[in-house]
Amino acid sequence: MRTQVAIIGGGPSGLLTSQILHRAGIDTVVLEARSRAHVLSRIRAGVLEWGTVELLRRAGVGERMDREGFVHEGVFLSARNAQFRIDFVRQVGRPVMVYGQTEITRDLYAARDAMGGVVIDEAEGVTLHGLDGDAPWVTYVKGGTEHRIDCEMVLGCDGFHGVSRRSIPKSALSEYETVWPFGWLGVLSETPPVSDELIYANHERGFALCSMRNRNLSRYYIQCAADEPLEKWPDDAFWAELKRRIPAEAAERLVTGPSIEKSIAPLRSYVCEPMRWGRLFLAGDAAHIVPPTGAKGLNLAASDVHYLTQALIAWFRDGEAEGIDRYSERALRRVWKAERFSWWMTRILHRFPGQNPFEQRMQEAELDYLAGSAAAQTAMAENYTGLPF
Ligand code: APR
Ligand code: PHB
């Protein structure tokens, strides 16, 4: 098989890239290791920056998001000494959209199918070849047969554990990483959300977050130890702990019910540089990971996709190399700022093992400053709703 662009990974990064390139007349093949049902069963965060919303609309996949998503104009923060709301629209003139990443992936698959896009699932043993020349190729096994795709560019959109980043020689990569000393226990339940807007809570027992998917589907998280067994958290124990950590009025209102999904996620910050090696370009989780505290994971994938698709369209249409040559540098400048914001939110909202009273007071002072300063709230709102592409 021959195509212009081979895309490794059928998550949001790979599917959105393929959708935008196809609409620009560029031929792509997406290779996904897992089944489509598996990809569509993963529960991920659900807050879209306004730039992501506009990118999805421009890609022709915004219709259901605009119908079913919820525009949020602000967010609540709660701490011992400060309970307050940050009004995004007042501070920076733009809201965010709450719409689950699982739904975005579903919309992207539907759009790819409607355009006749080629997405090969259950592709085993994907291997990249000839990345340092100008005629790379990709091999994979499907149904016991080995296949080969010749192409001009390879895009590594295969997430943190994918094969693409590992295909770059170690000596050509710099990796930066922090593993946070706690995890998030997440619960999805078919209950009405406790609040119209998200609540991020700093509590002496640990962080908590109230989020939502729709009018009868709520998503809640509490900080836990990264290696805690899930069996330690039957539903009753989860709800009791969540209630202790969120504001009292919210705890009274909270409607509980059986969990329909429950999992523990570790928290990691990670960046690899550069995001290009020869004919291979990395995008999304393949190149960087953020802790979920600022909901930046999918949004960073979207900004990578924006820079990368612009660069590839200029290359294939006009033979213009400036965009692909500067892709890594452009994408990384924005990646580092989102890493900083996620790191800052993570630091001010969680309990750290061994945290001493001075450090606790520093967190409280940070939140008290945020509660009382329009300048601080503008900075928070600017980052949460998304820095410009
Ligand atoms: N070959 C083919 N596909 C692979 C391989 C491989 N060797 N390894 C992984 N994949 C697939 C995974 O099965 C997954 O479907 O690549 C896809 C990567 O998707 P994501 O992990 O969702 O990453 P990305 O598309 O960059 O999306 C970023 O999703 O992971 C969240 O928090 C993250 O919100 C962020 C967003
Ligand atoms: C979610 O809805 O799953 C969610 C929202 C905000 C976050 C993280 C996760 O910061």
Coordinates of C-alpha atoms and ligand atoms in Angstrom, one line a residue:
M1 CA 0.0 0.0 0.0
R2 CA 1.1 3.6 -0.6
T3 CA 0.0 6.8 1.1
Q4 CA 1.3 10.3 1.6
V5 CA 1.1 10.2 5.4
A6 CA 1.2 7.1 7.7
I7 CA -0.4 7.9 11.1
I8 CA 0.5 5.6 14.0
G9 CA -2.3 5.6 16.6
G10 CA -6.1 6.0 16.3
G11 CA -6.6 8.1 19.4
P12 CA -7.7 11.8 19.2
S13 CA -4.3 13.0 17.9
G14 CA -4.2 10.5 15.0
L15 CA -7.8 10.7 14.0
L16 CA -8.0 14.5 14.1
T17 CA -4.8 14.8 12.1
S18 CA -6.1 12.4 9.5
Q19 CA -9.4 14.2 9.3
I20 CA -7.8 17.6 8.8
L21 CA -5.2 16.3 6.2
H22 CA -7.9 14.4 4.3
R23 CA -10.0 17.6 4.0
A24 CA -7.0 19.3 2.6
G25 CA -6.7 16.6 -0.1
I26 CA -3.8 14.7 1.6
D27 CA -4.0 11.0 1.7
T28 CA -3.5 9.2 5.0
V29 CA -3.6 5.7 6.6
V30 CA -4.2 5.4 10.3
L31 CA -2.8 2.3 12.1
E32 CA -4.3 1.5 15.5
A33 CA -3.1 -1.4 17.7
R34 CA -6.4 -1.9 19.6
S35 CA -9.9 -2.6 18.5
R36 CA -12.2 0.3 17.9
A37 CA -14.5 -0.9 20.8
H38 CA -11.5 -0.7 23.1
V39 CA -10.5 2.8 22.0
L40 CA -14.1 4.0 22.5
S41 CA -14.3 2.5 26.0
R42 CA -11.5 4.6 27.5
I43 CA -12.7 7.3 29.9
R44 CA -10.6 10.4 29.8
A45 CA -10.9 14.1 30.8
G46 CA -13.6 16.3 29.4
V47 CA -12.7 20.0 29.3
L48 CA -11.9 21.7 26.0
E49 CA -10.1 25.0 25.6
W50 CA -11.8 27.4 23.3
G51 CA -9.0 26.9 20.7
T52 CA -9.7 23.2 20.7
V53 CA -13.4 23.8 20.2
E54 CA -12.7 26.0 17.2
L55 CA -10.2 23.5 15.8
L56 CA -12.8 20.7 16.0
R57 CA -15.4 22.9 14.3
R58 CA -13.0 23.7 11.5
A59 CA -12.3 20.0 11.1
G60 CA -16.0 19.4 10.6
V61 CA -16.5 17.4 13.8
G62 CA -18.0 20.1 16.1
E63 CA -21.7 19.5 15.5
R64 CA -22.6 17.1 18.3
M65 CA -20.2 18.9 20.6
D66 CA -22.0 22.1 20.0
R67 CA -25.4 20.4 20.6
E68 CA -24.5 18.3 23.6
G69 CA -21.5 19.9 25.2
F70 CA -21.8 22.4 28.1
V71 CA -20.2 25.9 27.9
H72 CA -18.7 26.7 31.3
E73 CA -17.9 30.3 32.0
G74 CA -16.0 29.7 35.2
V75 CA -14.8 27.3 37.8
F76 CA -14.9 26.9 41.6
L77 CA -11.9 26.5 43.8
S78 CA -12.2 25.5 47.4
A79 CA -9.6 25.5 50.2
R80 CA -9.7 25.9 54.0
N81 CA -9.2 29.6 53.9
A82 CA -10.8 30.4 50.6
Q83 CA -13.8 29.4 48.5
F84 CA -14.3 31.3 45.3
R85 CA -15.2 31.2 41.7
I86 CA -13.0 32.3 38.8
D87 CA -15.0 33.9 36.0
F88 CA -13.2 33.0 32.8
V89 CA -15.4 35.2 30.5
R90 CA -15.0 38.3 32.8
Q91 CA -11.2 37.7 33.1
V92 CA -10.3 36.8 29.5
G93 CA -13.4 36.9 27.4
R94 CA -13.7 33.1 26.6
P95 CA -15.2 30.1 28.3
V96 CA -14.4 26.4 28.1
M97 CA -16.5 23.5 26.7
V98 CA -17.2 20.4 28.8
Y99 CA -17.5 17.4 26.4
G100 CA -16.0 14.0 27.0
Q101 CA -12.9 13.0 25.1
T102 CA -14.6 9.6 24.5
E103 CA -17.3 11.4 22.6
I104 CA -14.8 13.4 20.6
T105 CA -13.1 10.1 19.6
R106 CA -16.5 8.7 18.6
D107 CA -17.3 11.8 16.5
L108 CA -13.9 11.5 14.8
Y109 CA -14.4 7.9 13.9
A110 CA -17.8 8.7 12.5
A111 CA -16.3 11.6 10.4
R112 CA -13.5 9.4 9.2
D113 CA -16.0 6.7 8.1
A114 CA -18.2 9.2 6.4
M115 CA -15.3 10.5 4.3
G116 CA -14.0 7.0 3.5
G117 CA -10.8 7.5 5.6
V118 CA -8.7 4.5 6.1
V119 CA -8.3 3.4 9.7
I120 CA -6.8 0.0 10.2
D121 CA -7.5 -1.4 13.7
E122 CA -5.9 -4.3 15.5
A123 CA -2.6 -3.7 13.6
E124 CA 0.0 -5.7 15.5
G125 CA 3.7 -5.2 15.6
V126 CA 3.8 -1.8 13.9
T127 CA 7.4 -1.0 13.0
L128 CA 8.8 2.2 11.4
H129 CA 11.5 2.0 8.8
G130 CA 13.8 4.5 6.9
L131 CA 12.8 7.5 9.0
D132 CA 16.2 9.1 8.3
G133 CA 15.8 9.0 4.6
D134 CA 13.1 10.5 2.3
A135 CA 11.1 7.3 1.6
P136 CA 10.1 5.9 4.9
W137 CA 7.8 2.8 5.3
V138 CA 5.8 1.1 8.0
T139 CA 5.1 -2.6 8.5
Y140 CA 2.5 -4.3 10.6
V141 CA 0.7 -7.6 10.9
K142 CA -3.0 -8.0 10.5
G143 CA -4.8 -11.3 10.6
G144 CA -1.5 -13.1 10.6
T145 CA -0.3 -11.4 7.4
E146 CA 2.5 -8.8 7.2
H147 CA 1.7 -5.6 5.3
R148 CA 3.8 -2.7 4.2
I149 CA 2.9 0.9 3.7
D150 CA 5.2 3.2 1.8
C151 CA 4.8 6.9 2.5
E152 CA 6.4 10.3 2.6
M153 CA 5.9 11.2 6.3
V154 CA 5.2 9.2 9.5
L155 CA 3.2 10.7 12.3
G156 CA 3.7 9.2 15.8
C157 CA 0.3 9.7 17.4
D158 CA 0.4 6.5 19.5
G159 CA 0.4 7.8 23.0
F160 CA 3.0 7.5 25.8
H161 CA 3.5 3.7 25.4
G162 CA 3.6 3.7 21.6
V163 CA 6.3 2.6 19.3
S164 CA 7.0 5.9 17.6
R165 CA 9.0 7.7 20.2
R166 CA 11.0 4.5 20.8
S167 CA 12.0 4.4 17.2
I168 CA 14.1 7.6 17.6
P169 CA 17.7 6.8 18.7
K170 CA 18.1 7.5 22.4
S171 CA 21.1 9.8 21.6
A172 CA 18.8 12.1 19.6
L173 CA 16.3 12.6 22.4
S174 CA 16.2 14.6 25.6
E175 CA 13.6 13.5 28.1
Y176 CA 12.3 15.5 31.1
E177 CA 10.1 13.9 33.7
T178 CA 8.5 14.2 37.1
V179 CA 6.4 11.4 38.6
W180 CA 4.0 12.8 41.2
P181 CA 3.8 11.0 44.6
F182 CA 0.0 10.3 44.4
G183 CA -2.7 9.2 42.0
W184 CA -6.3 10.1 41.2
L185 CA -9.2 7.7 41.9
G186 CA -11.9 8.5 39.4
V187 CA -15.6 7.4 39.5
L188 CA -18.2 7.8 36.8
S189 CA -21.8 7.6 38.0
E190 CA -25.2 8.0 36.5
T191 CA -26.2 10.8 38.9
P192 CA -26.9 14.5 38.3
P193 CA -23.7 16.6 38.7
V194 CA -23.4 18.3 42.2
S195 CA -22.7 21.7 40.6
D196 CA -23.2 23.5 37.3
E197 CA -19.5 24.2 37.2
L198 CA -16.4 22.2 38.1
I199 CA -15.2 22.3 41.7
Y200 CA -11.4 21.8 42.4
A201 CA -10.8 21.3 46.1
N202 CA -7.7 21.5 48.2
H203 CA -8.3 19.7 51.5
E204 CA -6.0 18.5 54.3
R205 CA -7.1 14.9 53.5
G206 CA -6.2 15.5 49.8
F207 CA -7.4 16.9 46.6
A208 CA -10.9 16.4 45.2
L209 CA -12.6 17.3 41.9
C210 CA -16.3 17.4 40.9
S211 CA -16.8 17.2 37.1
M212 CA -19.5 16.0 34.8
R213 CA -20.3 14.5 31.4
N214 CA -24.0 15.4 31.1
R215 CA -27.2 16.1 33.1
N216 CA -27.3 12.6 34.5
L217 CA -23.6 11.6 34.3
S218 CA -21.1 12.8 36.8
R219 CA -17.3 12.4 37.1
Y220 CA -15.6 12.7 40.4
Y221 CA -12.0 12.3 41.6
I222 CA -10.1 12.1 44.8
Q223 CA -6.4 12.1 45.4
C224 CA -5.1 8.7 46.6
A225 CA -1.8 6.8 46.8
A226 CA -0.6 5.9 43.3
D227 CA -0.2 2.2 44.3
E228 CA -3.4 1.9 46.3
P229 CA -5.5 -1.3 45.4
L230 CA -8.9 -0.4 43.9
E231 CA -10.5 -2.9 46.3
K232 CA -9.8 -0.4 49.1
W233 CA -12.4 1.9 47.6
P234 CA -15.9 0.4 47.5
D235 CA -18.4 3.0 46.4
D236 CA -19.5 3.9 49.9
A237 CA -16.0 4.7 51.0
F238 CA -15.4 6.8 47.8
W239 CA -18.5 8.9 48.4
A240 CA -17.8 9.4 52.1
E241 CA -14.3 10.6 51.3
L242 CA -15.4 12.9 48.5
K243 CA -18.0 14.5 50.8
R244 CA -15.3 15.2 53.4
R245 CA -13.1 17.1 50.9
I246 CA -15.6 19.3 49.0
P247 CA -17.4 22.4 50.4
A248 CA -20.1 21.5 53.0
E249 CA -23.0 22.8 50.8
A250 CA -21.9 20.7 47.9
A251 CA -21.5 17.6 50.2
E252 CA -25.1 18.1 51.3
R253 CA -26.4 18.4 47.8
L254 CA -24.3 15.5 46.4
V255 CA -26.4 12.7 44.9
T256 CA -24.6 9.4 45.1
G257 CA -25.2 6.2 43.2
P258 CA -23.4 3.1 42.0
S259 CA -20.2 3.7 40.1
I260 CA -20.2 2.6 36.4
E261 CA -16.5 3.0 36.0
K262 CA -13.8 3.3 38.7
S263 CA -10.0 3.5 38.2
I264 CA -6.8 4.9 39.6
A265 CA -4.5 6.9 37.4
P266 CA -0.9 7.8 38.3
L267 CA 0.2 11.4 37.8
R268 CA 3.1 12.1 35.5
S269 CA 4.7 15.2 33.9
Y270 CA 6.9 14.3 30.8
V271 CA 8.3 16.0 27.7
C272 CA 10.6 14.7 25.1
E273 CA 12.6 17.0 22.8
P274 CA 12.6 17.3 19.8
M275 CA 9.2 16.2 18.5
R276 CA 10.7 15.4 15.1
W277 CA 13.3 13.0 13.9
G278 CA 13.9 12.8 10.1
R279 CA 10.5 12.0 8.6
L280 CA 8.9 11.1 11.9
F281 CA 6.8 13.7 13.7
L282 CA 5.4 13.1 17.2
A283 CA 2.1 14.6 18.4
G284 CA 0.0 14.3 21.6
D285 CA 0.8 11.9 24.4
A286 CA 3.5 10.3 22.3
A287 CA 5.6 13.4 23.1
H288 CA 4.3 14.7 26.4
I289 CA 2.2 13.9 29.4
V290 CA 0.6 16.3 31.9
P291 CA -1.0 15.5 35.2
P292 CA -4.8 15.8 34.7
T293 CA -5.2 18.8 37.1
G294 CA -5.5 21.4 34.4
A295 CA -7.2 19.1 31.9
K296 CA -4.5 19.9 29.3
G297 CA -3.8 16.4 27.8
L298 CA -6.3 16.5 25.0
N299 CA -5.9 20.2 24.5
L300 CA -2.1 19.9 24.0
A301 CA -2.7 17.1 21.5
A302 CA -5.0 19.5 19.7
S303 CA -2.4 22.3 19.5
D304 CA 0.2 19.9 18.2
V305 CA -2.2 18.7 15.6
H306 CA -2.9 22.3 14.6
Y307 CA 0.8 23.1 14.1
L308 CA 1.5 19.8 12.4
T309 CA -1.3 19.8 9.9
Q310 CA -0.6 23.4 8.9
A311 CA 3.0 22.5 8.3
L312 CA 2.2 19.3 6.4
I313 CA -0.4 21.1 4.2
A314 CA 2.2 23.8 3.3
W315 CA 4.7 21.0 2.5
F316 CA 2.4 18.9 0.3
R317 CA 0.7 21.8 -1.4
D318 CA 3.5 24.3 -1.9
G319 CA 6.7 22.4 -1.2
E320 CA 7.2 24.8 1.8
A321 CA 9.6 23.3 4.4
E322 CA 9.6 26.1 7.0
G323 CA 6.6 24.7 8.8
I324 CA 7.8 21.2 9.2
D325 CA 11.3 22.4 10.1
R326 CA 9.9 24.6 12.9
Y327 CA 7.1 22.2 14.0
S328 CA 9.0 20.9 17.0
E329 CA 10.1 24.3 18.3
R330 CA 6.6 25.8 17.8
A331 CA 4.8 22.9 19.4
L332 CA 7.2 22.7 22.3
R333 CA 7.0 26.3 23.3
R334 CA 3.3 25.8 23.9
V335 CA 3.8 22.4 25.5
W336 CA 6.1 23.8 28.1
K337 CA 3.7 26.5 29.1
A338 CA 0.9 24.0 29.5
E339 CA 3.3 21.7 31.5
R340 CA 4.0 24.7 33.7
F341 CA 0.3 25.4 34.3
S342 CA -0.5 21.8 35.0
W343 CA 2.5 21.6 37.4
W344 CA 1.4 24.7 39.2
M345 CA -2.2 23.6 39.6
T346 CA -1.0 20.2 40.8
R347 CA 1.3 21.8 43.3
I348 CA -1.2 24.1 44.9
L349 CA -4.1 21.6 45.1
H350 CA -2.7 18.3 46.4
R351 CA -1.3 17.1 49.8
F352 CA 2.2 15.9 49.4
P353 CA 3.7 13.1 51.5
G354 CA 5.7 14.7 54.2
Q355 CA 4.4 18.2 53.4
N356 CA 5.5 20.4 56.3
P357 CA 3.4 23.2 57.9
F358 CA 5.4 25.9 56.0
E359 CA 4.6 24.3 52.7
Q360 CA 0.9 24.0 53.7
R361 CA 0.8 27.7 54.5
M362 CA 2.4 28.4 51.1
Q363 CA -0.4 26.5 49.3
E364 CA -3.0 28.4 51.4
A365 CA -1.3 31.7 50.7
E366 CA -1.3 30.9 47.0
L367 CA -5.0 30.1 47.0
D368 CA -5.8 33.1 49.1
Y369 CA -3.9 35.3 46.7
L370 CA -5.8 33.8 43.8
A371 CA -9.1 34.4 45.6
G372 CA -8.3 38.1 46.0
S373 CA -6.3 39.2 43.0
A374 CA -7.8 40.0 39.6
A375 CA -4.4 39.8 38.1
A376 CA -3.9 36.2 39.5
Q377 CA -7.3 35.2 38.3
T378 CA -6.6 36.6 34.8
A379 CA -3.5 34.5 34.6
M380 CA -5.3 31.4 35.8
A381 CA -8.2 32.0 33.4
E382 CA -5.9 32.7 30.5
N383 CA -4.1 29.4 30.9
Y384 CA -7.2 27.3 31.8
T385 CA -9.2 28.4 28.8
G386 CA -6.1 28.0 26.7
L387 CA -3.1 30.0 25.5
P388 CA -3.4 31.0 21.8
F389 CA -2.0 28.7 19.1
Ligands
APR1 N1 0.8 0.8 17.1 C1 -0.4 1.4 16.8 N2 -1.2 2.1 17.7 C2 -0.7 2.2 18.9 C3 0.5 1.7 19.3 C4 1.3 0.9 18.4 N3 2.5 0.4 18.7 N4 0.7 2.0 20.6 C5 -0.4 2.7 21.0 N5 -1.2 2.8 20.0 C6 -2.5 3.5 20.0 C7 -3.3 3.3 21.3 O1 -4.0 2.1 21.3 C8 -4.2 4.6 21.3 O2 -5.4 4.3 20.7 O3 -2.3 4.9 19.9 C9 -3.4 5.6 20.4 C10 -2.9 6.8 21.2 O4 -4.0 7.5 21.7 P1 -4.0 8.3 23.1 O5 -3.2 7.5 24.1 O6 -5.4 8.7 23.4 O7 -3.1 9.6 22.8 P2 -3.4 10.9 21.9 O8 -4.2 10.5 20.7 O9 -2.2 11.6 21.7 O10 -4.5 11.7 22.7 C11 -4.1 12.6 23.8 O11 -5.6 11.4 25.0 O12 -4.3 9.9 26.3 C12 -5.2 11.0 26.3 O13 -4.7 12.3 28.2 C13 -4.4 12.1 26.9 O14 -6.2 13.6 26.6 C14 -4.9 13.2 26.1 C15 -5.2 12.6 24.7
PHB2 C1 -12.9 15.3 33.9 O1 -14.0 15.7 33.7 O2 -12.6 14.1 33.7 C2 -11.8 16.2 34.3 C3 -12.1 17.6 34.4 C4 -11.1 18.4 34.7 C5 -9.8 18.0 35.0 C6 -9.6 16.6 34.9 C7 -10.5 15.7 34.5 O3 -8.9 18.9 35.4

